[in-house]
mmCIF file of C-alpha atoms in Angstrom:
data_model
loop_
_atom_site.group_PDB
_atom_site.id
_atom_site.type_symbol
_atom_site.label_atom_id
_atom_site.label_comp_id
_atom_site.label_asym_id
_atom_site.label_seq_id
_atom_site.Cartn_x
_atom_site.Cartn_y
_atom_site.Cartn_z
ATOM 1 C CA UNK E 1 -0.200 0.201 0.202
ATOM 2 C CA UNK E 2 1.248 2.949 -0.739
ATOM 3 C CA UNK E 3 1.813 5.597 2.717
ATOM 4 C CA UNK E 4 -0.133 7.764 3.223
ATOM 5 C CA UNK E 5 1.564 11.361 3.783
ATOM 6 C CA UNK E 6 2.659 11.582 7.473
ATOM 7 C CA UNK E 7 1.228 14.960 7.836
ATOM 8 C CA UNK E 8 -2.356 15.243 7.460
ATOM 9 C CA UNK E 9 -2.593 18.854 5.592
ATOM 10 C CA UNK E 10 -0.317 17.226 3.080
ATOM 11 C CA UNK E 11 -1.703 17.558 0.167
ATOM 12 C CA UNK E 12 -2.554 14.173 -1.653
ATOM 13 C CA UNK E 13 -3.795 13.029 -5.484
ATOM 14 C CA UNK E 14 -6.990 10.530 -5.362
ATOM 15 C CA UNK E 15 -7.532 9.032 -8.674
ATOM 16 C CA UNK E 16 -10.695 7.614 -10.243
ATOM 17 C CA UNK E 17 -10.568 5.628 -12.975
ATOM 18 C CA UNK E 18 -13.189 4.864 -15.019
ATOM 19 C CA UNK E 19 -12.829 2.054 -17.642
ATOM 20 C CA UNK E 20 -15.600 2.244 -19.843
ATOM 21 C CA UNK E 21 -19.026 2.910 -18.536
ATOM 22 C CA UNK E 22 -19.461 -0.302 -16.406
ATOM 23 C CA UNK E 23 -15.748 -0.564 -14.925
ATOM 24 C CA UNK E 24 -14.674 2.090 -11.950
ATOM 25 C CA UNK E 25 -11.164 1.867 -10.307
ATOM 26 C CA UNK E 26 -10.400 4.776 -7.400
ATOM 27 C CA UNK E 27 -9.070 5.141 -4.121
ATOM 28 C CA UNK E 28 -11.654 3.331 -2.083
ATOM 29 C CA UNK E 29 -11.451 -0.086 -4.002
ATOM 30 C CA UNK E 30 -7.715 0.339 -4.046
ATOM 31 C CA UNK E 31 -7.457 0.436 -0.278
ATOM 32 C CA UNK E 32 -9.448 -2.026 0.165
ATOM 33 C CA UNK E 33 -8.056 -4.546 -2.636
ATOM 34 C CA UNK E 34 -4.960 -3.268 -0.455
ATOM 35 C CA UNK E 35 -6.448 -4.139 3.241
ATOM 36 C CA UNK E 36 -7.332 -7.750 1.348
ATOM 37 C CA UNK E 37 -4.384 -9.256 1.142
ATOM 38 C CA UNK E 38 -2.799 -7.380 3.998
ATOM 39 C CA UNK E 39 -5.630 -9.151 6.419
ATOM 40 C CA UNK E 40 -6.643 -12.563 3.864
ATOM 41 C CA UNK E 41 -10.487 -11.573 4.628
ATOM 42 C CA UNK E 42 -12.928 -9.453 2.792
ATOM 43 C CA UNK E 43 -14.768 -8.748 6.205
ATOM 44 C CA UNK E 44 -11.671 -7.194 7.754
ATOM 45 C CA UNK E 45 -10.589 -5.906 5.424
ATOM 46 C CA UNK E 46 -13.979 -3.672 5.206
ATOM 47 C CA UNK E 47 -13.833 -3.409 9.238
ATOM 48 C CA UNK E 48 -11.131 -1.284 8.510
ATOM 49 C CA UNK E 49 -12.417 0.804 6.413
ATOM 50 C CA UNK E 50 -15.719 1.220 8.598
ATOM 51 C CA UNK E 51 -17.422 -0.409 5.528
ATOM 52 C CA UNK E 52 -20.389 -3.152 6.198
ATOM 53 C CA UNK E 53 -19.440 -6.541 5.080
ATOM 54 C CA UNK E 54 -22.150 -6.863 2.910
ATOM 55 C CA UNK E 55 -20.386 -3.206 1.400
ATOM 56 C CA UNK E 56 -17.032 -5.014 1.379
ATOM 57 C CA UNK E 57 -18.760 -8.152 -1.131
ATOM 58 C CA UNK E 58 -20.682 -6.154 -2.997
ATOM 59 C CA UNK E 59 -17.419 -3.366 -3.993
ATOM 60 C CA UNK E 60 -15.459 -7.162 -4.181
ATOM 61 C CA UNK E 61 -18.583 -8.490 -6.539
ATOM 62 C CA UNK E 62 -18.808 -5.644 -8.570
ATOM 63 C CA UNK E 63 -14.627 -5.486 -8.995
ATOM 64 C CA UNK E 64 -14.438 -9.441 -10.160
ATOM 65 C CA UNK E 65 -17.651 -8.926 -12.659
ATOM 66 C CA UNK E 66 -16.055 -5.888 -14.291
ATOM 67 C CA UNK E 67 -12.642 -7.631 -15.222
ATOM 68 C CA UNK E 68 -12.188 -10.708 -17.973
ATOM 69 C CA UNK E 69 -10.827 -12.451 -14.727
ATOM 70 C CA UNK E 70 -11.597 -11.811 -10.797
ATOM 71 C CA UNK E 71 -9.476 -9.946 -8.612
ATOM 72 C CA UNK E 72 -10.077 -11.240 -5.337
ATOM 73 C CA UNK E 73 -10.701 -15.317 -4.613
ATOM 74 C CA UNK E 74 -12.365 -16.228 -1.791
ATOM 75 C CA UNK E 75 -13.661 -19.306 0.219
ATOM 76 C CA UNK E 76 -16.065 -19.876 2.557
ATOM 77 C CA UNK E 77 -15.586 -20.295 6.329
ATOM 78 C CA UNK E 78 -16.016 -23.329 8.112
ATOM 79 C CA UNK E 79 -13.882 -25.487 10.203
ATOM 80 C CA UNK E 80 -10.250 -24.893 8.438
ATOM 81 C CA UNK E 81 -11.983 -21.229 8.149
ATOM 82 C CA UNK E 82 -12.161 -18.953 5.121
ATOM 83 C CA UNK E 83 -9.948 -15.845 3.639
ATOM 84 C CA UNK E 84 -9.905 -14.296 0.816
ATOM 85 C CA UNK E 85 -6.471 -13.592 -1.317
ATOM 86 C CA UNK E 86 -6.176 -11.106 -4.105
ATOM 87 C CA UNK E 87 -5.920 -13.053 -7.727
ATOM 88 C CA UNK E 88 -2.727 -12.340 -10.094
ATOM 89 C CA UNK E 89 -4.789 -9.926 -12.118
ATOM 90 C CA UNK E 90 -5.750 -8.587 -8.741
ATOM 91 C CA UNK E 91 -2.150 -8.028 -7.713
ATOM 92 C CA UNK E 92 -1.648 -6.395 -11.423
ATOM 93 C CA UNK E 93 -4.993 -4.250 -11.183
ATOM 94 C CA UNK E 94 -3.652 -2.791 -7.771
ATOM 95 C CA UNK E 95 0.314 -2.877 -8.796
ATOM 96 C CA UNK E 96 -0.941 -0.315 -11.630
ATOM 97 C CA UNK E 97 -3.552 1.664 -9.917
ATOM 98 C CA UNK E 98 -0.422 2.832 -7.320
ATOM 99 C CA UNK E 99 1.792 3.402 -9.817
ATOM 100 C CA UNK E 100 -0.195 5.549 -11.924
ATOM 101 C CA UNK E 101 -1.372 7.426 -8.197
ATOM 102 C CA UNK E 102 2.477 7.536 -7.418
ATOM 103 C CA UNK E 103 2.883 9.421 -11.303
ATOM 104 C CA UNK E 104 0.512 11.782 -11.034
ATOM 105 C CA UNK E 105 1.572 12.697 -8.166
ATOM 106 C CA UNK E 106 4.879 13.005 -9.273
ATOM 107 C CA UNK E 107 3.936 15.093 -12.542
ATOM 108 C CA UNK E 108 2.008 17.442 -10.164
ATOM 109 C CA UNK E 109 3.998 18.117 -7.463
ATOM 110 C CA UNK E 110 4.721 21.875 -8.395
ATOM 111 C CA UNK E 111 1.490 22.605 -9.174
ATOM 112 C CA UNK E 112 0.578 21.133 -6.353
ATOM 113 C CA UNK E 113 3.299 22.860 -4.070
ATOM 114 C CA UNK E 114 1.263 26.213 -5.742
ATOM 115 C CA UNK E 115 -2.260 25.570 -5.113
ATOM 116 C CA UNK E 116 -1.111 24.748 -1.684
ATOM 117 C CA UNK E 117 0.929 27.894 -1.434
ATOM 118 C CA UNK E 118 -2.731 29.943 -2.228
ATOM 119 C CA UNK E 119 -4.650 28.664 0.572
ATOM 120 C CA UNK E 120 -5.701 30.673 3.307
ATOM 121 C CA UNK E 121 -3.118 30.353 6.712
ATOM 122 C CA UNK E 122 -5.847 28.875 9.005
ATOM 123 C CA UNK E 123 -3.233 29.159 11.749
ATOM 124 C CA UNK E 124 -3.430 32.711 11.243
ATOM 125 C CA UNK E 125 -7.366 32.640 11.579
ATOM 126 C CA UNK E 126 -7.646 34.430 7.967
#
């Protein structure tokens, strides 16, 4: 997962990529994929994002249906327990999304800095 800036006021780019009329990949879905990879669980990933299990599952189903191959492979619980993992395609999609974020951040750094310099200084109460 791309590290969030340590300074909560630091500017950051959040991208939403529209892939045709029915498919979209944005920061929420990318973060969900990242957390599924980290936790091995759709439910745990959803909880980490303050998202209901139903919503997390719905987003996974949406992503799995949009791509030629599923991004997340899951198994039901039971005696051995369930779990979820990113497929090769899921890993590739997440990697490419994060790379696009990185490129956009680097390319826009000077302009973002200029925008930030034009902000009102809230500490001065202006």
